[in-house]
Short mmCIF file of C-alpha atoms and ligand atoms in Angstrom, two decimals:
data_model
loop_
_atom_site.label_atom_id
_atom_site.label_comp_id
_atom_site.label_asym_id
_atom_site.label_seq_id
_atom_site.Cartn_x
_atom_site.Cartn_y
_atom_site.Cartn_z
CA MET A 1 -4.20 -30.85 12.19
CA THR A 2 -0.62 -30.54 10.98
CA VAL A 3 0.42 -29.92 7.43
CA GLN A 4 3.76 -30.35 5.79
CA GLN A 5 4.76 -27.12 4.14
CA LYS A 6 6.17 -27.54 0.65
CA ILE A 7 9.52 -25.78 0.49
CA ILE A 8 10.76 -25.51 -3.05
CA VAL A 9 14.10 -23.78 -3.00
CA ALA A 10 16.77 -22.60 -0.67
CA GLU A 11 18.71 -20.50 -3.15
CA GLY A 12 16.55 -19.44 -6.07
CA PRO A 13 17.79 -18.29 -9.45
CA ALA A 14 20.19 -15.39 -9.90
CA PRO A 15 18.67 -12.05 -10.89
CA SER A 16 19.06 -10.74 -14.42
CA ALA A 17 22.24 -8.87 -15.36
CA ALA A 18 20.34 -5.56 -15.35
CA THR A 19 19.07 -6.13 -11.81
CA ALA A 20 22.46 -7.31 -10.58
CA ALA A 21 24.09 -4.19 -12.04
CA PHE A 22 21.52 -1.94 -10.41
CA LEU A 23 21.97 -3.59 -7.01
CA ALA A 24 25.76 -3.24 -7.23
CA ALA A 25 25.64 0.42 -8.24
CA ASP A 26 26.52 3.36 -6.01
CA HIS A 27 23.10 4.49 -4.72
CA ARG A 28 22.44 8.14 -4.09
CA LEU A 29 19.60 10.47 -3.25
CA PHE A 30 17.79 12.12 -6.16
CA ILE A 31 17.42 15.82 -5.38
CA GLY A 32 16.81 18.65 -7.84
CA GLY A 33 17.63 16.38 -10.77
CA ARG A 34 21.03 15.41 -9.35
CA TRP A 35 22.31 12.26 -7.67
CA VAL A 36 23.82 13.25 -4.35
CA GLU A 37 25.18 11.60 -1.23
CA ALA A 38 23.44 12.10 2.09
CA ALA A 39 24.54 15.32 3.78
CA GLU A 40 25.70 13.48 6.88
CA GLY A 41 27.21 10.68 4.80
CA GLY A 42 25.40 7.82 6.54
CA GLN A 43 24.27 4.64 4.80
CA LEU A 44 21.62 2.00 5.37
CA ASP A 45 22.01 -1.69 4.60
CA VAL A 46 19.41 -3.18 2.29
CA GLU A 47 18.70 -6.80 3.14
CA ASN A 48 17.30 -9.66 1.10
CA PRO A 49 14.74 -11.20 3.48
CA ALA A 50 14.97 -14.59 1.78
CA THR A 51 18.62 -14.93 2.85
CA GLY A 52 19.33 -12.18 5.35
CA GLU A 53 22.18 -11.03 3.11
CA ILE A 54 22.98 -7.39 2.44
CA VAL A 55 22.33 -6.73 -1.24
CA ALA A 56 22.91 -2.97 -1.42
CA ARG A 57 23.54 0.15 0.61
CA VAL A 58 21.57 3.36 0.25
CA PRO A 59 22.11 6.82 1.72
CA ALA A 60 20.68 7.46 5.18
CA GLY A 61 19.05 10.77 4.42
CA THR A 62 18.42 13.13 7.34
CA ALA A 63 16.68 16.46 7.94
CA ALA A 64 19.35 18.31 5.93
CA ASP A 65 18.60 16.18 2.85
CA ILE A 66 14.87 16.69 3.33
CA ASP A 67 15.52 20.45 3.45
CA ALA A 68 17.43 20.27 0.18
CA ALA A 69 14.78 18.11 -1.50
CA VAL A 70 11.92 20.35 -0.34
CA ALA A 71 13.80 23.42 -1.59
CA ALA A 72 14.26 21.74 -4.99
CA ALA A 73 10.58 20.78 -5.11
CA ARG A 74 9.59 24.31 -4.10
CA GLN A 75 11.78 25.85 -6.78
CA ALA A 76 10.33 23.49 -9.41
CA PHE A 77 6.78 24.20 -8.30
CA ASP A 78 7.04 27.98 -8.02
CA HIS A 79 9.49 28.82 -10.79
CA GLY A 80 10.27 25.76 -12.90
CA PRO A 81 9.09 24.84 -16.39
CA TRP A 82 6.78 22.27 -14.75
CA SER A 83 4.35 24.95 -13.59
CA ARG A 84 4.16 26.41 -17.11
CA MET A 85 3.54 23.10 -18.85
CA THR A 86 0.15 22.47 -20.33
CA PRO A 87 -1.92 19.66 -18.82
CA SER A 88 -1.38 17.73 -22.03
CA GLU A 89 2.41 18.03 -21.78
CA ARG A 90 2.24 16.89 -18.16
CA GLY A 91 0.01 13.97 -19.05
CA ARG A 92 2.36 12.87 -21.82
CA LEU A 93 5.31 12.81 -19.42
CA VAL A 94 3.37 10.66 -16.96
CA TRP A 95 2.39 8.33 -19.80
CA LYS A 96 6.03 8.14 -20.89
CA LEU A 97 6.99 7.14 -17.37
CA ALA A 98 4.45 4.30 -17.62
CA ASP A 99 6.00 3.17 -20.92
CA LEU A 100 9.49 3.18 -19.41
CA LEU A 101 8.28 1.25 -16.39
CA GLU A 102 6.70 -1.32 -18.66
CA THR A 103 9.92 -1.64 -20.65
CA HIS A 104 11.78 -2.39 -17.42
CA ALA A 105 8.94 -4.37 -15.81
CA ASP A 106 10.95 -7.55 -15.24
CA GLU A 107 13.75 -5.62 -13.61
CA PHE A 108 11.37 -3.81 -11.23
CA ALA A 109 9.70 -7.11 -10.36
CA GLU A 110 13.08 -8.59 -9.48
CA ILE A 111 14.15 -5.56 -7.47
CA ASP A 112 10.98 -5.60 -5.33
CA SER A 113 11.20 -9.38 -5.00
CA ILE A 114 14.77 -9.19 -3.69
CA ASP A 115 14.09 -6.18 -1.52
CA ASN A 116 10.76 -7.23 -0.03
CA GLY A 117 10.84 -11.02 -0.46
CA LYS A 118 7.60 -11.22 -2.43
CA PRO A 119 7.16 -13.73 -5.26
CA VAL A 120 8.54 -12.23 -8.46
CA THR A 121 5.47 -13.62 -10.24
CA ASP A 122 3.22 -11.45 -8.07
CA ALA A 123 5.54 -8.45 -8.31
CA ARG A 124 5.35 -8.63 -12.11
CA ALA A 125 1.63 -9.38 -12.41
CA VAL A 126 0.42 -7.07 -9.66
CA ASP A 127 2.90 -4.49 -8.35
CA VAL A 128 4.48 -3.50 -11.66
CA ALA A 129 1.46 -4.06 -13.90
CA PHE A 130 -0.82 -2.07 -11.59
CA SER A 131 1.76 0.72 -11.37
CA CYS A 132 1.86 1.04 -15.18
CA GLU A 133 -1.91 0.99 -15.35
CA LEU A 134 -2.23 3.63 -12.65
CA LEU A 135 0.30 5.97 -14.27
CA ARG A 136 -1.65 5.76 -17.53
CA TYR A 137 -5.00 6.21 -15.80
CA MET A 138 -3.75 9.30 -13.94
CA ALA A 139 -2.02 10.63 -17.08
CA GLY A 140 -5.52 10.70 -18.58
CA TRP A 141 -6.80 12.89 -15.74
CA SER A 142 -4.15 15.56 -16.37
CA THR A 143 -6.23 17.07 -19.15
CA LYS A 144 -9.55 16.67 -17.35
CA ILE A 145 -8.99 18.56 -14.12
CA HIS A 146 -11.31 21.54 -14.11
CA GLY A 147 -13.58 23.63 -11.97
CA GLN A 148 -17.21 24.61 -12.41
CA THR A 149 -19.18 27.72 -13.14
CA ILE A 150 -21.36 28.44 -10.14
CA ALA A 151 -24.69 30.28 -10.10
CA LEU A 152 -24.49 32.56 -7.06
CA SER A 153 -27.40 33.22 -4.75
CA SER A 154 -26.52 36.89 -4.52
CA SER A 155 -28.98 39.26 -6.18
CA ALA A 156 -26.12 41.31 -7.68
CA PRO A 157 -24.83 40.01 -11.03
CA PHE A 158 -21.69 37.85 -10.77
CA HIS A 159 -19.75 35.51 -12.91
CA ALA A 160 -18.37 32.92 -10.51
CA TYR A 161 -16.32 29.82 -11.10
CA THR A 162 -13.90 27.46 -9.44
CA LEU A 163 -10.44 26.30 -10.42
CA ARG A 164 -8.67 23.19 -9.19
CA GLU A 165 -5.02 23.95 -8.65
CA PRO A 166 -2.19 21.64 -7.62
CA VAL A 167 -1.73 21.69 -3.85
CA GLY A 168 2.00 22.37 -4.21
CA VAL A 169 4.99 20.55 -2.73
CA VAL A 170 3.95 17.17 -1.41
CA GLY A 171 5.81 14.83 0.92
CA GLN A 172 5.02 11.17 0.34
CA ILE A 173 5.99 8.51 2.88
CA VAL A 174 5.38 4.92 1.83
CA PRO A 175 5.72 1.45 3.37
CA TRP A 176 7.56 -1.71 2.40
CA ASN A 177 4.74 -4.15 1.61
CA PHE A 178 4.34 -3.08 -2.06
CA PRO A 179 7.43 -0.88 -2.49
CA LEU A 180 6.99 0.31 -6.08
CA MET A 181 3.21 0.22 -6.11
CA MET A 182 2.77 2.21 -2.89
CA ALA A 183 5.09 4.85 -4.32
CA VAL A 184 3.23 5.00 -7.63
CA TRP A 185 -0.15 5.20 -5.85
CA LYS A 186 1.00 8.55 -4.55
CA VAL A 187 3.34 9.74 -7.29
CA ALA A 188 0.97 9.20 -10.24
CA PRO A 189 -1.93 11.43 -9.14
CA ALA A 190 0.43 14.06 -7.69
CA LEU A 191 2.26 14.38 -11.02
CA ALA A 192 -0.98 14.35 -12.99
CA ALA A 193 -2.28 17.17 -10.81
CA GLY A 194 0.90 19.24 -11.29
CA CYS A 195 2.41 18.93 -7.81
CA THR A 196 6.10 18.44 -7.06
CA ILE A 197 7.20 15.58 -4.85
CA VAL A 198 9.61 14.50 -2.15
CA LEU A 199 9.26 10.73 -1.80
CA LYS A 200 10.54 8.86 1.26
CA PRO A 201 10.45 5.09 0.67
CA ALA A 202 10.52 2.62 3.56
CA GLU A 203 13.98 1.89 4.95
CA GLN A 204 13.38 -1.85 4.44
CA THR A 205 12.68 -1.45 0.69
CA PRO A 206 14.23 1.70 -0.80
CA LEU A 207 15.50 0.29 -4.09
CA SER A 208 12.61 0.46 -6.56
CA ALA A 209 11.98 4.13 -5.65
CA LEU A 210 15.58 4.92 -6.62
CA ARG A 211 15.22 2.98 -9.87
CA LEU A 212 11.95 4.83 -10.52
CA ALA A 213 13.82 8.13 -10.11
CA GLN A 214 16.17 7.03 -12.89
CA LEU A 215 13.16 6.54 -15.16
CA VAL A 216 11.73 9.92 -14.15
CA GLU A 217 15.02 11.46 -15.23
CA GLU A 218 15.00 9.45 -18.48
CA ALA A 219 11.39 10.45 -19.21
CA GLY A 220 12.45 14.10 -19.11
CA PHE A 221 10.60 15.51 -16.11
CA PRO A 222 12.10 18.90 -15.17
CA ALA A 223 14.61 18.89 -12.30
CA GLY A 224 13.05 19.08 -8.84
CA VAL A 225 9.61 17.77 -9.83
CA PHE A 226 10.35 14.36 -8.30
CA ASN A 227 12.90 13.89 -5.52
CA VAL A 228 13.72 10.75 -3.54
CA VAL A 229 15.27 10.76 -0.09
CA THR A 230 15.98 7.34 1.39
CA GLY A 231 16.35 7.16 5.14
CA LEU A 232 14.78 6.15 8.41
CA GLY A 233 11.23 7.02 9.33
CA GLU A 234 12.09 8.72 12.58
CA THR A 235 14.68 10.96 10.91
CA ALA A 236 13.99 11.58 7.20
CA GLY A 237 10.29 10.69 7.44
CA ALA A 238 9.66 12.80 10.51
CA ALA A 239 11.51 15.79 8.99
CA LEU A 240 9.40 15.56 5.84
CA ALA A 241 6.11 15.33 7.74
CA ALA A 242 7.04 18.34 9.89
CA HIS A 243 8.60 20.47 7.16
CA PRO A 244 7.12 24.00 7.11
CA ASP A 245 7.46 24.36 3.34
CA VAL A 246 5.63 21.13 2.47
CA ASP A 247 2.01 21.82 1.50
CA LYS A 248 0.71 18.29 1.88
CA VAL A 249 1.88 15.00 3.34
CA ALA A 250 0.55 11.66 2.12
CA PHE A 251 1.33 8.60 4.19
CA THR A 252 0.74 4.87 4.02
CA GLY A 253 1.78 2.73 6.96
CA SER A 254 0.88 1.93 10.54
CA THR A 255 -1.93 3.72 12.34
CA GLU A 256 0.55 4.50 15.11
CA VAL A 257 2.87 6.41 12.76
CA GLY A 258 -0.16 7.93 10.99
CA LYS A 259 -0.98 9.69 14.26
CA LEU A 260 2.62 10.95 14.50
CA ILE A 261 2.33 12.32 10.94
CA LEU A 262 -0.79 14.18 11.99
CA GLY A 263 1.06 15.70 14.94
CA ALA A 264 4.01 16.68 12.76
CA ALA A 265 1.68 18.31 10.22
CA ARG A 266 0.24 20.64 12.87
CA GLY A 267 2.96 23.27 12.62
CA ASN A 268 1.96 24.60 9.19
CA LEU A 269 -1.40 22.78 8.98
CA LYS A 270 -0.29 21.04 5.82
CA LYS A 271 -2.94 18.88 4.20
CA VAL A 272 -2.81 15.26 5.29
CA SER A 273 -3.98 12.02 3.69
CA LEU A 274 -3.47 8.69 5.43
CA GLU A 275 -3.82 5.05 4.41
CA LEU A 276 -3.39 3.11 7.63
CA GLY A 277 -3.87 -0.29 9.17
CA GLY A 278 -6.73 -2.72 8.98
CA LYS A 279 -8.28 -5.76 10.58
CA SER A 280 -10.61 -6.64 7.78
CA PRO A 281 -13.42 -9.15 8.25
CA VAL A 282 -14.30 -11.92 5.80
CA ILE A 283 -17.82 -13.28 6.27
CA VAL A 284 -18.88 -16.60 4.78
CA PHE A 285 -22.63 -17.23 4.79
CA PRO A 286 -23.92 -20.81 4.55
CA ASP A 287 -25.32 -20.34 1.04
CA ALA A 288 -21.97 -19.22 -0.39
CA ASP A 289 -20.23 -20.96 -3.27
CA LEU A 290 -17.62 -22.56 -1.04
CA ASP A 291 -14.94 -22.83 -3.71
CA VAL A 292 -15.21 -19.10 -4.30
CA ALA A 293 -15.29 -18.39 -0.57
CA LEU A 294 -12.25 -20.55 0.07
CA ALA A 295 -10.22 -18.96 -2.71
CA GLY A 296 -11.20 -15.52 -1.43
CA ALA A 297 -10.55 -16.23 2.25
CA ALA A 298 -7.17 -17.84 1.52
CA SER A 299 -5.89 -15.07 -0.73
CA ALA A 300 -7.29 -12.51 1.72
CA ILE A 301 -4.72 -13.57 4.31
CA PHE A 302 -1.96 -15.45 2.48
CA TYR A 303 -1.43 -13.10 -0.47
CA ASN A 304 1.81 -11.12 -0.01
CA MET A 305 2.37 -13.15 3.17
CA GLY A 306 -0.53 -11.29 4.76
CA GLN A 307 1.43 -8.05 4.56
CA CYS A 308 -1.50 -6.18 3.05
CA CYS A 309 -3.36 -3.30 4.66
CA THR A 310 -6.55 -4.96 3.39
CA ALA A 311 -5.62 -8.45 4.66
CA GLY A 312 -8.72 -10.44 5.61
CA SER A 313 -7.50 -11.35 9.08
CA ARG A 314 -10.82 -12.05 10.82
CA LEU A 315 -12.64 -14.94 9.18
CA TYR A 316 -16.28 -15.38 10.25
CA VAL A 317 -17.78 -18.61 8.92
CA HIS A 318 -21.28 -19.93 9.43
CA ARG A 319 -21.22 -23.08 11.55
CA LYS A 320 -22.87 -25.13 8.78
CA VAL A 321 -19.86 -24.71 6.49
CA TYR A 322 -17.15 -24.04 9.08
CA ASP A 323 -15.47 -27.47 9.11
CA ARG A 324 -15.34 -27.69 5.32
CA LEU A 325 -13.91 -24.22 4.98
CA MET A 326 -11.32 -24.83 7.69
CA ALA A 327 -10.19 -28.04 6.02
CA GLY A 328 -9.87 -26.08 2.78
CA MET A 329 -7.85 -23.30 4.43
CA ALA A 330 -5.44 -25.84 5.94
CA ALA A 331 -5.05 -27.60 2.61
CA GLU A 332 -4.47 -24.30 0.83
CA ALA A 333 -1.86 -23.27 3.40
CA ALA A 334 0.00 -26.52 2.78
CA ARG A 335 -0.34 -26.37 -1.00
CA LEU A 336 1.18 -22.92 -1.54
CA PRO A 337 4.86 -23.36 -2.45
CA VAL A 338 7.16 -21.48 -0.09
CA GLY A 339 10.48 -20.23 -1.36
CA VAL A 340 12.76 -17.48 -2.48
CA GLY A 341 10.76 -14.82 -4.27
CA LEU A 342 12.92 -14.92 -7.39
CA ASP A 343 11.81 -18.49 -8.10
CA PRO A 344 8.82 -18.13 -10.44
CA ALA A 345 7.06 -21.07 -8.75
CA THR A 346 7.08 -19.43 -5.30
CA ARG A 347 3.69 -18.37 -3.94
CA ILE A 348 4.80 -17.61 -0.37
CA GLY A 349 8.04 -15.73 0.23
CA PRO A 350 9.62 -14.62 3.48
CA LEU A 351 8.28 -11.83 5.67
CA VAL A 352 10.04 -8.54 5.02
CA SER A 353 12.42 -8.56 7.98
CA ALA A 354 13.56 -10.31 11.14
CA GLU A 355 11.63 -7.65 13.04
CA GLN A 356 8.41 -8.47 11.21
CA LEU A 357 8.95 -12.22 11.71
CA ALA A 358 9.42 -11.60 15.44
CA ARG A 359 6.34 -9.37 15.60
CA VAL A 360 4.09 -11.84 13.78
CA SER A 361 5.46 -14.84 15.72
CA GLY A 362 4.87 -12.86 18.92
CA TYR A 363 1.20 -12.50 17.98
CA ILE A 364 0.89 -16.24 17.34
CA GLU A 365 2.38 -16.96 20.77
CA ALA A 366 0.17 -14.36 22.44
CA GLY A 367 -2.88 -15.86 20.76
CA GLN A 368 -2.01 -19.30 22.10
CA ARG A 369 -1.38 -17.91 25.58
CA GLU A 370 -4.80 -16.28 25.47
CA GLY A 371 -6.42 -19.59 24.52
CA ALA A 372 -6.33 -19.81 20.70
CA THR A 373 -5.47 -23.05 18.91
CA VAL A 374 -3.14 -23.30 15.94
CA LEU A 375 -5.14 -25.22 13.33
CA THR A 376 -2.31 -25.08 10.83
CA GLY A 377 1.05 -23.35 10.55
CA GLY A 378 2.44 -21.23 13.34
CA ARG A 379 6.13 -22.00 12.99
CA ARG A 380 9.12 -20.41 11.36
CA ILE A 381 10.34 -22.30 8.27
CA GLY A 382 14.06 -23.06 8.25
CA ASP A 383 16.66 -20.87 9.90
CA ARG A 384 17.70 -18.81 6.91
CA GLY A 385 15.65 -15.82 5.87
CA PHE A 386 12.39 -14.86 7.54
CA PHE A 387 9.92 -17.52 6.41
CA LEU A 388 6.78 -18.29 8.38
CA GLU A 389 4.14 -20.95 7.80
CA PRO A 390 0.74 -19.67 6.68
CA THR A 391 -1.25 -19.87 9.90
CA VAL A 392 -4.88 -20.42 10.85
CA LEU A 393 -5.89 -19.78 14.45
CA THR A 394 -9.17 -21.13 15.85
CA GLY A 395 -10.83 -20.77 19.22
CA THR A 396 -10.20 -17.04 19.05
CA THR A 397 -12.52 -14.65 20.88
CA PRO A 398 -13.23 -10.94 20.40
CA GLY A 399 -11.07 -9.74 23.29
CA MET A 400 -7.84 -11.41 22.14
CA SER A 401 -5.01 -9.28 20.78
CA VAL A 402 -4.85 -11.46 17.64
CA VAL A 403 -8.48 -10.55 16.90
CA ARG A 404 -8.19 -6.85 17.74
CA GLU A 405 -4.77 -5.80 16.44
CA GLU A 406 -3.25 -5.68 12.97
CA ILE A 407 -0.76 -8.58 12.74
CA PHE A 408 0.46 -7.91 9.19
CA GLY A 409 1.46 -11.49 8.50
CA PRO A 410 -0.15 -14.69 7.15
CA VAL A 411 -2.21 -15.28 10.29
CA VAL A 412 -5.99 -15.49 10.26
CA CYS A 413 -8.37 -15.82 13.20
CA ALA A 414 -11.25 -18.10 12.21
CA MET A 415 -14.50 -17.80 14.15
CA PRO A 416 -17.74 -19.69 13.55
CA PHE A 417 -21.11 -17.99 13.87
CA ASP A 418 -24.37 -19.79 14.49
CA ASP A 419 -27.30 -17.57 14.01
CA ASP A 420 -28.75 -16.18 10.84
CA ASP A 421 -29.20 -12.82 12.52
CA ILE A 422 -27.52 -10.33 10.21
CA ASP A 423 -27.44 -7.68 12.95
CA ALA A 424 -25.24 -9.86 15.11
CA ILE A 425 -22.67 -10.74 12.48
CA VAL A 426 -22.53 -7.19 11.15
CA ALA A 427 -21.98 -5.86 14.68
CA GLU A 428 -19.19 -8.36 15.22
CA ALA A 429 -17.54 -7.53 11.89
CA ASN A 430 -17.75 -3.81 12.68
CA SER A 431 -16.31 -4.16 16.18
CA SER A 432 -12.86 -2.87 15.27
CA ILE A 433 -11.02 0.43 15.47
CA TYR A 434 -10.22 -0.14 11.80
CA GLY A 435 -12.41 0.05 8.71
CA LEU A 436 -10.34 -0.44 5.59
CA ALA A 437 -11.89 -3.42 3.82
CA ALA A 438 -14.31 -6.30 4.24
CA SER A 439 -15.64 -9.13 2.14
CA LEU A 440 -18.68 -11.34 2.24
CA TYR A 441 -19.60 -14.55 0.47
CA THR A 442 -23.20 -15.40 -0.39
CA ARG A 443 -25.38 -16.20 -3.39
CA ASP A 444 -28.23 -14.16 -1.96
CA LEU A 445 -28.32 -10.84 -3.81
CA SER A 446 -30.40 -9.08 -1.21
CA LYS A 447 -28.20 -10.23 1.67
CA ALA A 448 -25.08 -9.23 -0.26
CA HIS A 449 -26.20 -5.64 -0.75
CA THR A 450 -27.76 -5.33 2.69
CA VAL A 451 -24.62 -6.48 4.48
CA ALA A 452 -22.33 -4.47 2.18
CA ARG A 453 -24.21 -1.31 3.09
CA ARG A 454 -23.94 -1.98 6.79
CA LEU A 455 -20.25 -2.85 6.98
CA LYS A 456 -18.13 0.08 8.10
CA ALA A 457 -15.20 -0.12 5.71
CA GLY A 458 -13.89 1.77 2.71
CA THR A 459 -13.89 -1.17 0.30
CA ILE A 460 -16.32 -4.09 0.39
CA GLY A 461 -15.89 -7.17 -1.79
CA VAL A 462 -18.84 -9.42 -2.54
CA ASN A 463 -17.58 -12.91 -3.40
CA VAL A 464 -14.05 -11.52 -3.69
CA HIS A 465 -11.67 -10.05 -1.13
CA HIS A 466 -8.81 -7.88 -2.37
CA VAL A 467 -10.56 -5.29 -4.53
CA VAL A 468 -8.23 -2.63 -5.87
CA ASP A 469 -8.62 -0.88 -9.19
CA VAL A 470 -7.04 2.27 -10.56
CA ALA A 471 -10.51 3.77 -11.02
CA LEU A 472 -12.10 2.76 -7.70
CA PRO A 473 -11.70 5.04 -4.65
CA PHE A 474 -9.67 3.29 -1.96
CA GLY A 475 -9.24 4.29 1.67
CA GLY A 476 -10.36 3.80 5.20
CA PHE A 477 -13.19 4.44 7.60
CA LYS A 478 -12.36 4.98 11.28
CA GLN A 479 -8.66 4.60 12.17
CA SER A 480 -7.81 3.15 8.77
CA GLY A 481 -7.20 6.57 7.36
CA TRP A 482 -8.19 9.89 5.85
CA GLY A 483 -8.95 10.44 2.19
CA ARG A 484 -9.32 8.21 -0.85
CA GLU A 485 -6.71 7.23 -3.39
CA MET A 486 -7.40 5.89 -6.92
CA GLY A 487 -9.98 7.31 -9.29
CA TYR A 488 -10.72 11.03 -9.44
CA ALA A 489 -10.70 11.00 -5.63
CA ALA A 490 -6.91 10.85 -5.81
CA ILE A 491 -6.78 13.96 -8.00
CA GLU A 492 -8.88 15.72 -5.38
CA LEU A 493 -6.26 14.81 -2.76
CA TYR A 494 -3.60 16.66 -4.73
CA THR A 495 -5.58 19.75 -5.71
CA GLU A 496 -7.09 22.75 -3.94
CA THR A 497 -10.34 24.41 -5.00
CA LYS A 498 -10.16 28.12 -5.67
CA SER A 499 -13.35 30.16 -6.03
CA ILE A 500 -13.31 33.25 -8.23
CA ALA A 501 -16.17 35.74 -8.38
CA VAL A 502 -16.35 38.59 -10.86
CA ALA A 503 -18.78 41.42 -10.11
CA LEU A 504 -20.32 42.20 -13.48
P1 NAI B 601 5.69 2.24 9.76
O1 NAI B 601 4.35 2.84 9.79
O2 NAI B 601 6.65 2.60 10.85
O3 NAI B 601 6.43 2.57 8.36
C1 NAI B 601 5.82 3.10 7.21
C2 NAI B 601 6.61 4.28 6.68
O4 NAI B 601 6.61 5.31 7.65
C3 NAI B 601 8.09 3.99 6.40
O5 NAI B 601 8.49 4.70 5.26
C4 NAI B 601 8.77 4.56 7.60
O6 NAI B 601 10.11 4.94 7.35
C5 NAI B 601 7.93 5.76 7.90
N1 NAI B 601 7.98 6.26 9.27
C6 NAI B 601 8.18 5.56 10.41
N2 NAI B 601 8.17 6.37 11.48
C7 NAI B 601 7.96 7.61 11.02
C8 NAI B 601 7.84 8.89 11.62
N3 NAI B 601 7.93 9.04 12.95
N4 NAI B 601 7.61 9.96 10.85
C9 NAI B 601 7.50 9.83 9.51
N5 NAI B 601 7.62 8.65 8.88
C10 NAI B 601 7.84 7.56 9.61
O7 NAI B 601 5.53 0.68 9.71
P2 NAI B 601 6.58 -0.44 10.17
O8 NAI B 601 7.24 -0.04 11.43
O9 NAI B 601 7.44 -0.76 9.03
O10 NAI B 601 5.62 -1.68 10.43
C11 NAI B 601 4.97 -1.81 11.69
C12 NAI B 601 3.54 -2.22 11.52
O11 NAI B 601 2.86 -1.21 10.80
C13 NAI B 601 3.29 -3.48 10.69
O12 NAI B 601 3.41 -4.63 11.45
C14 NAI B 601 1.90 -3.25 10.22
O13 NAI B 601 0.98 -3.62 11.21
C15 NAI B 601 1.82 -1.76 10.03
N6 NAI B 601 1.99 -1.39 8.61
C16 NAI B 601 0.88 -1.17 7.89
C17 NAI B 601 0.98 -0.87 6.55
C18 NAI B 601 -0.24 -0.63 5.74
O14 NAI B 601 -0.16 -0.58 4.53
N7 NAI B 601 -1.38 -0.46 6.35
C19 NAI B 601 2.27 -0.81 5.87
C20 NAI B 601 3.40 -1.02 6.73
C21 NAI B 601 3.24 -1.32 8.05
MG1 MG B 602 7.81 1.69 12.38
#
């Protein structure tokens, strides 16, 4: 089956004047409340993946800049006005940051669209809107972080209680797939908890973090509470993860780098939280509402060009409905307008980089070599930018690299199943080193809950795939990570429990 991809624009509209001015500005690191050049003076090109053009340059921060940023964060944590603020004052600042972000929502959506390639419509409706929501949600926790009084088992009289204190200086290393949102996932709870931050955005998408730092300054956070060092992972990122004066490192990215972070954290045994890769299964039972299942399965892999840690990249469909669902997936792949992210009609933008296009295309080729069939898609679109057709692979088997490994592109492996034996399909779905998300489609309430309980993943959607909410704990089983973000679980990640006992 071949489908003709609908390509809407080659150029796309120009960004707003505000966005254009920001792109053209002289970008610097934000350290200790000041805008400074990188110590070694290096710069990194920032590319628009829809065109391959360089749209900005940012400082290539190195270990020396990380040292300076950590020192500023330490000073702000140990001695600054931040540590003396009341929870209510802290919460109001975080809320103010949300208000400022909302005021500049269109600009942030454009910046992430240009930097990452994603549809501006999605950036506005999801990345920016969720970031505002999360800042407000976490602002609310600021005043509700407290310990407990504990009845001791000792026979002597004691008054004992716990406090939850901010963990201290935190290093946050984030990826490029949701540039602003991944930063805010980490920044919002850390600020609410009273930590100070050194943020290292991904080298592919550093711009919205720098714009966010401007809003942090405008909101009136004390100097040193929030610092941004742009730079490469293996230099700035590695220095931050290894830094002896960082109390905690929070990372989102590949499982491979997650393991490096863990190694780097060994030196001072800093606390570590990790949101890593996934290979999430989508299971469609024969009694499912097929329209719902199709919408879920398609967005599971095509949303954000499949560059989602929760991407539903293994699609298990009961044989009875397999052909219908496959026809629907192919039609959906062809229907989604491909184009420059800034065009509001675009649903599929480019992949983030030439490297990512090569990596994803390499998986498609490997899959075919190993015996998979391309049902739809599979090819690069045009020769400008890094566009790839939404792709459905069939004839895939459990041993293939495309079934085992995270591809991080719009490529799904579809596999029919025959029997109604829940054990078999659950075992197949769970046969992965990852365990971030899963979804299942059925009208049978009992089957839904039974299967949801047995799937080994941090987030399970029933009749829906991408489930993310500011209040719902999010994180991975197995090699998909350590810890949970969102909800009160995120506050726990950024606080330490202290026990105090008073002999009466
Ligand atoms: P990556 O894991 O290398 O990059 C994520 C972040 O880690 C970036 O900020 C990067 O600068 C930083 N980093 C890289 N090496 C580091 C190091 N040694 N020490 C400290 N920080 C370091 O991901 P990359 O290379 O951009 O993408 C490769 C693959 O990783 C993708 O194809 C995808 O499979 C996976 N990935 C998964 C993500 C997720 O959300 N689960 C996000 C991004 C990538
Ligand atoms: Mg990497």
